[in-house]
């Protein structure tokens, strides 16, 4: 068993010194790392090690106190629903991707939802940001979903806009997200790639804290356009010009990954309800949802 990366139920029970019946109970609760292949449970040896380490009793002051059960970072319609319907007990604090990452570093949230756009390769932007943070040496990055981001327009597209360049050329008022929000980073990135200076962009009055706030600004006429997800456009009856697909990732420390709240949320994500609701919202790709993108 010394050289095996994956253990059978019998081997795993012996490894963690539990009876097989107790191990099955933990599997049913979603409390222990495992996967099912051809009807048989297999247990990752490294995952069991981290699971055991997460439960270690340590002297007070040796490591930070557990973070509060909060998901910070980006706002996402499907994520909000997943947290609510999974009954995981996690709270939401949607302030934008960078703010969520900052709170994770300060141990103020258990999970950060990210969709960063800070590198030319946006498929890897979230992972690049995590690897750059030395304090996140124990980070686990789980893909929540890929979602479609685009330009939201008023119903009927009264200005006849067909993309960012025409929106700027026609003086359309752009609803703005806060600095560090993934949608704002995406807007800046797309303008740079198109060779369009942000100084030519007309900004609508005020800052929109979430995608829903941005959509409301367009719906009420305070702004003409803005960057948000297709799901938001559909919910508010707005026109949508697709621009990119992006990763929405859940970032947490290993000890938080094994907490019951996180495991309950991840368990719901693997069930049929997640896919059904994603179809209702529109603009989601769940082909790699729940997969581990990074395990430091």
XYZ file of N, CA, C and O in Angstrom, residues 143-237:
380
model
N -13.214 24.827 -9.814
C -14.012 25.517 -10.824
C -15.481 25.446 -10.459
O -16.028 24.358 -10.259
N -16.117 26.602 -10.330
C -17.568 26.624 -10.110
C -18.286 26.464 -11.442
O -19.158 25.606 -11.600
N -17.919 27.281 -12.417
C -18.514 27.198 -13.751
C -17.741 28.110 -14.691
O -16.972 28.971 -14.254
N -17.920 27.885 -15.973
C -17.534 28.881 -16.964
C -18.809 29.614 -17.333
O -19.875 29.010 -17.449
N -18.696 30.929 -17.475
C -19.895 31.699 -17.806
C -19.576 32.702 -18.906
O -18.426 33.084 -19.117
N -20.624 33.117 -19.600
C -20.475 34.030 -20.722
C -20.654 35.469 -20.257
O -21.661 35.806 -19.630
N -19.677 36.289 -20.568
C -19.725 37.712 -20.257
C -19.879 38.494 -21.553
O -19.355 38.094 -22.607
N -20.574 39.604 -21.490
C -20.768 40.402 -22.686
C -21.218 41.805 -22.367
O -21.181 42.254 -21.212
N -21.626 42.504 -23.405
C -22.067 43.887 -23.285
C -23.587 43.913 -23.161
O -24.295 43.426 -24.047
N -24.071 44.433 -22.047
C -25.503 44.568 -21.818
C -25.989 45.883 -22.414
O -25.340 46.923 -22.248
N -27.130 45.832 -23.114
C -27.691 46.999 -23.781
C -29.163 47.142 -23.425
O -29.817 46.170 -23.036
N -29.693 48.347 -23.599
C -31.111 48.585 -23.348
C -31.955 47.748 -24.298
O -31.516 47.401 -25.398
N -33.187 47.399 -23.904
C -34.059 46.596 -24.771
C -34.213 47.235 -26.155
O -34.441 48.442 -26.280
N -34.060 46.414 -27.181
C -34.181 46.915 -28.538
C -32.927 47.566 -29.083
O -32.888 47.958 -30.253
N -31.898 47.686 -28.253
C -30.624 48.291 -28.674
C -30.866 49.613 -29.409
O -30.535 49.765 -30.597
N -31.416 50.622 -28.731
C -31.803 51.877 -29.395
C -30.640 52.632 -30.032
O -30.863 53.393 -30.984
N -29.422 52.440 -29.549
C -28.271 53.128 -30.132
C -27.640 52.358 -31.279
O -26.688 52.843 -31.904
N -28.137 51.170 -31.549
C -27.598 50.370 -32.642
C -26.150 49.965 -32.425
O -25.349 49.966 -33.368
N -25.806 49.576 -31.215
C -24.422 49.211 -30.893
C -24.140 47.767 -31.321
O -24.996 46.895 -31.185
N -22.918 47.529 -31.826
C -22.553 46.163 -32.207
C -21.259 45.704 -31.554
O -20.672 44.698 -31.948
N -20.796 46.413 -30.529
C -19.586 46.026 -29.803
C -19.001 47.186 -29.024
O -19.570 48.299 -29.003
N -17.883 46.953 -28.388
C -17.254 47.988 -27.573
C -16.841 49.192 -28.405
O -17.025 50.349 -27.993
N -16.244 48.935 -29.561
C -15.740 50.041 -30.385
C -16.871 50.975 -30.803
O -16.736 52.206 -30.726
N -17.988 50.402 -31.242
C -19.097 51.258 -31.668
C -19.722 51.976 -30.479
O -20.190 53.120 -30.611
N -19.740 51.326 -29.306
C -20.288 51.968 -28.109
C -19.479 53.211 -27.749
O -20.041 54.250 -27.380
N -18.166 53.100 -27.872
C -17.311 54.255 -27.571
C -17.436 55.314 -28.650
O -17.525 56.517 -28.374
N -17.470 54.880 -29.909
C -17.569 55.829 -31.019
C -18.872 56.625 -30.962
O -18.903 57.815 -31.336
N -19.953 56.006 -30.487
C -21.240 56.684 -30.431
C -21.485 57.388 -29.099
O -22.578 57.926 -28.879
N -20.486 57.382 -28.229
C -20.621 58.092 -26.957
C -21.583 57.453 -25.984
O -22.173 58.143 -25.128
N -21.765 56.142 -26.074
C -22.652 55.448 -25.131
C -22.105 55.550 -23.719
O -20.898 55.488 -23.498
N -22.987 55.720 -22.766
C -22.588 55.830 -21.360
C -22.405 54.429 -20.765
O -23.340 53.652 -20.718
N -21.182 54.149 -20.310
C -20.842 52.843 -19.741
C -21.106 52.829 -18.239
O -20.573 53.660 -17.504
N -21.909 51.877 -17.792
C -22.043 51.647 -16.355
C -20.736 51.060 -15.849
O -20.152 50.180 -16.482
N -20.251 51.536 -14.711
C -18.950 51.141 -14.192
C -19.098 50.264 -12.947
O -19.965 50.518 -12.100
N -18.270 49.253 -12.856
C -18.151 48.464 -11.631
C -17.010 49.025 -10.795
O -16.192 49.812 -11.268
N -16.919 48.591 -9.552
C -15.863 49.083 -8.672
C -14.498 48.555 -9.116
O -14.400 47.529 -9.779
N -13.478 49.262 -8.731
C -12.123 48.850 -9.076
C -11.835 47.470 -8.468
O -12.120 47.227 -7.303
N -11.286 46.567 -9.269
C -10.975 45.222 -8.801
C -12.073 44.211 -9.072
O -11.855 43.010 -8.920
N -13.259 44.687 -9.485
C -14.325 43.752 -9.873
C -13.929 43.072 -11.172
O -13.346 43.691 -12.069
N -14.244 41.803 -11.306
C -13.851 41.061 -12.492
C -14.373 41.679 -13.777
O -13.664 41.731 -14.793
N -15.621 42.173 -13.764
C -16.195 42.782 -14.961
C -15.459 44.053 -15.349
O -15.283 44.350 -16.541
N -15.011 44.812 -14.357
C -14.264 46.032 -14.655
C -12.883 45.701 -15.207
O -12.392 46.349 -16.135
N -12.247 44.674 -14.640
C -10.959 44.225 -15.165
C -11.107 43.726 -16.599
O -10.237 43.961 -17.447
N -12.210 43.032 -16.875
C -12.455 42.541 -18.228
C -12.632 43.701 -19.197
O -12.084 43.690 -20.307
N -13.407 44.706 -18.804
C -13.615 45.873 -19.659
C -12.285 46.534 -20.003
O -12.001 46.836 -21.172
N -11.442 46.749 -18.987
C -10.138 47.374 -19.223
C -9.275 46.515 -20.139
O -8.607 47.021 -21.050
N -9.308 45.200 -19.925
C -8.507 44.284 -20.734
C -8.955 44.299 -22.197
O -8.137 44.355 -23.117
N -10.265 44.279 -22.424
C -10.784 44.265 -23.788
C -10.483 45.569 -24.517
O -10.181 45.572 -25.715
N -10.565 46.674 -23.807
C -10.253 47.965 -24.423
C -8.783 48.021 -24.829
O -8.442 48.511 -25.918
N -7.920 47.517 -23.959
C -6.488 47.515 -24.270
C -6.198 46.638 -25.485
O -5.422 47.013 -26.365
N -6.819 45.476 -25.545
C -6.572 44.561 -26.659
C -7.095 45.113 -27.982
O -6.558 44.822 -29.041
N -8.178 45.909 -27.890
C -8.742 46.507 -29.095
C -8.018 47.791 -29.490
O -8.335 48.380 -30.534
N -7.067 48.215 -28.667
C -6.339 49.440 -28.946
C -7.176 50.687 -28.764
O -6.916 51.729 -29.378
N -8.195 50.597 -27.892
C -9.082 51.726 -27.631
C -8.758 52.284 -26.252
O -8.835 51.556 -25.255
N -8.388 53.510 -26.159
C -8.053 54.117 -24.872
C -9.278 54.290 -24.000
O -10.338 54.720 -24.474
N -9.144 53.951 -22.746
C -10.279 54.089 -21.830
C -10.669 55.548 -21.635
O -11.797 55.842 -21.218
N -9.762 56.462 -21.948
C -10.076 57.878 -21.813
C -11.158 58.344 -22.770
O -11.762 59.401 -22.554
N -11.400 57.577 -23.820
C -12.438 57.933 -24.787
C -13.815 57.438 -24.356
O -14.822 57.764 -24.981
N -13.840 56.628 -23.306
C -15.098 56.032 -22.863
C -15.876 57.021 -22.002
O -15.324 57.681 -21.130
N -17.177 57.116 -22.251
C -18.056 57.964 -21.450
C -18.608 57.128 -20.297
O -19.288 56.119 -20.529
N -18.314 57.523 -19.086
C -18.750 56.768 -17.911
C -20.071 57.312 -17.391
O -20.251 58.531 -17.271
N -20.990 56.402 -17.110
C -22.254 56.800 -16.491
C -22.000 57.209 -15.045
O -20.995 56.838 -14.438
N -22.902 57.961 -14.505
C -22.749 58.431 -13.126
C -22.877 57.277 -12.132
O -23.721 56.398 -12.276
N -22.019 57.281 -11.111
C -22.107 56.303 -10.034
C -21.354 55.016 -10.315
O -20.895 54.766 -11.434
N -21.207 54.210 -9.278
C -20.534 52.913 -9.348
C -21.542 51.823 -9.026
O -22.312 51.928 -8.064
N -21.525 50.759 -9.813
C -22.443 49.628 -9.615
C -21.718 48.521 -8.846
O -20.704 48.005 -9.309
N -22.247 48.164 -7.693
C -21.572 47.191 -6.827
C -21.656 45.769 -7.364
O -20.778 44.947 -7.098
N -22.702 45.449 -8.117
C -22.893 44.090 -8.636
C -23.380 44.156 -10.081
O -23.761 45.225 -10.584
N -23.406 43.000 -10.723
C -23.941 42.932 -12.070
C -25.410 43.316 -12.121
O -25.867 43.944 -13.086
N -26.168 42.952 -11.087
C -27.578 43.327 -11.044
C -27.749 44.841 -10.951
O -28.640 45.415 -11.591
N -26.886 45.492 -10.175
C -26.948 46.950 -10.079
C -26.644 47.583 -11.434
O -27.258 48.584 -11.823
N -25.681 46.997 -12.147
C -25.336 47.504 -13.474
C -26.513 47.352 -14.430
O -26.842 48.272 -15.198
N -27.156 46.194 -14.389
C -28.302 45.958 -15.258
C -29.437 46.927 -14.940
O -30.118 47.437 -15.852
N -29.636 47.203 -13.665
C -30.687 48.134 -13.260
C -30.391 49.540 -13.775
O -31.305 50.266 -14.193
N -29.112 49.932 -13.750
C -28.730 51.250 -14.259
C -29.076 51.379 -15.741
O -29.519 52.437 -16.203
N -28.897 50.305 -16.498
C -29.232 50.325 -17.926
C -30.748 50.305 -18.113
O -31.304 51.036 -18.932
N -31.400 49.486 -17.327
C -32.858 49.340 -17.447
C -33.576 50.653 -17.148
O -34.607 50.973 -17.774
N -33.051 51.429 -16.208
C -33.703 52.678 -15.814
C -33.220 53.870 -16.626
O -33.693 54.990 -16.411
N -32.265 53.660 -17.533
C -31.813 54.744 -18.393
C -30.654 55.554 -17.859
O -30.238 56.527 -18.495
N -30.098 55.176 -16.705
C -28.955 55.909 -16.169
C -27.680 55.607 -16.932
O -26.720 56.370 -16.907
N -27.646 54.466 -17.619
C -26.500 54.073 -18.430
C -27.022 53.435 -19.714
O -28.179 53.002 -19.793
N -26.166 53.391 -20.724
C -26.545 52.798 -22.005
C -26.036 51.371 -22.169
O -26.622 50.586 -22.921
N -24.937 51.041 -21.499
C -24.351 49.713 -21.674
C -23.411 49.413 -20.518
O -23.109 50.281 -19.690
N -22.927 48.171 -20.445
C -21.989 47.769 -19.400
C -21.681 46.289 -19.514
O -22.387 45.550 -20.220
N -20.636 45.857 -18.841
C -20.195 44.461 -18.887
C -20.826 43.653 -17.752
O -20.730 44.036 -16.584
N -21.445 42.540 -18.103
C -21.999 41.626 -17.092
C -22.275 40.284 -17.769
O -22.060 40.113 -18.968
N -22.774 39.336 -16.984
C -23.020 37.981 -17.476
C -24.332 37.890 -18.248
O -25.263 38.677 -18.040
N -24.400 36.909 -19.149
C -25.628 36.683 -19.917
C -26.811 36.433 -18.982
O -27.935 36.894 -19.248
N -26.582 35.701 -17.886
C -27.667 35.395 -16.950
C -28.294 36.663 -16.396
O -29.510 36.733 -16.188
N -27.478 37.678 -16.151
C -27.994 38.948 -15.639
C -28.826 39.648 -16.705
O -29.906 40.185 -16.427
N -28.331 39.640 -17.948
C -29.082 40.268 -19.039
C -30.454 39.619 -19.203
O -31.468 40.313 -19.374
N -30.497 38.281 -19.143
C -31.769 37.574 -19.309
C -32.725 37.897 -18.174
O -33.929 38.080 -18.392
N -32.207 37.982 -16.958
C -33.060 38.249 -15.799
C -33.688 39.638 -15.861
O -34.811 39.836 -15.386
N -32.985 40.605 -16.472
C -33.478 41.984 -16.530
C -34.066 42.350 -17.892
O -34.420 43.501 -18.131
N -34.167 41.386 -18.804
C -34.765 41.658 -20.104
C -33.950 42.598 -20.962
O -34.511 43.416 -21.702
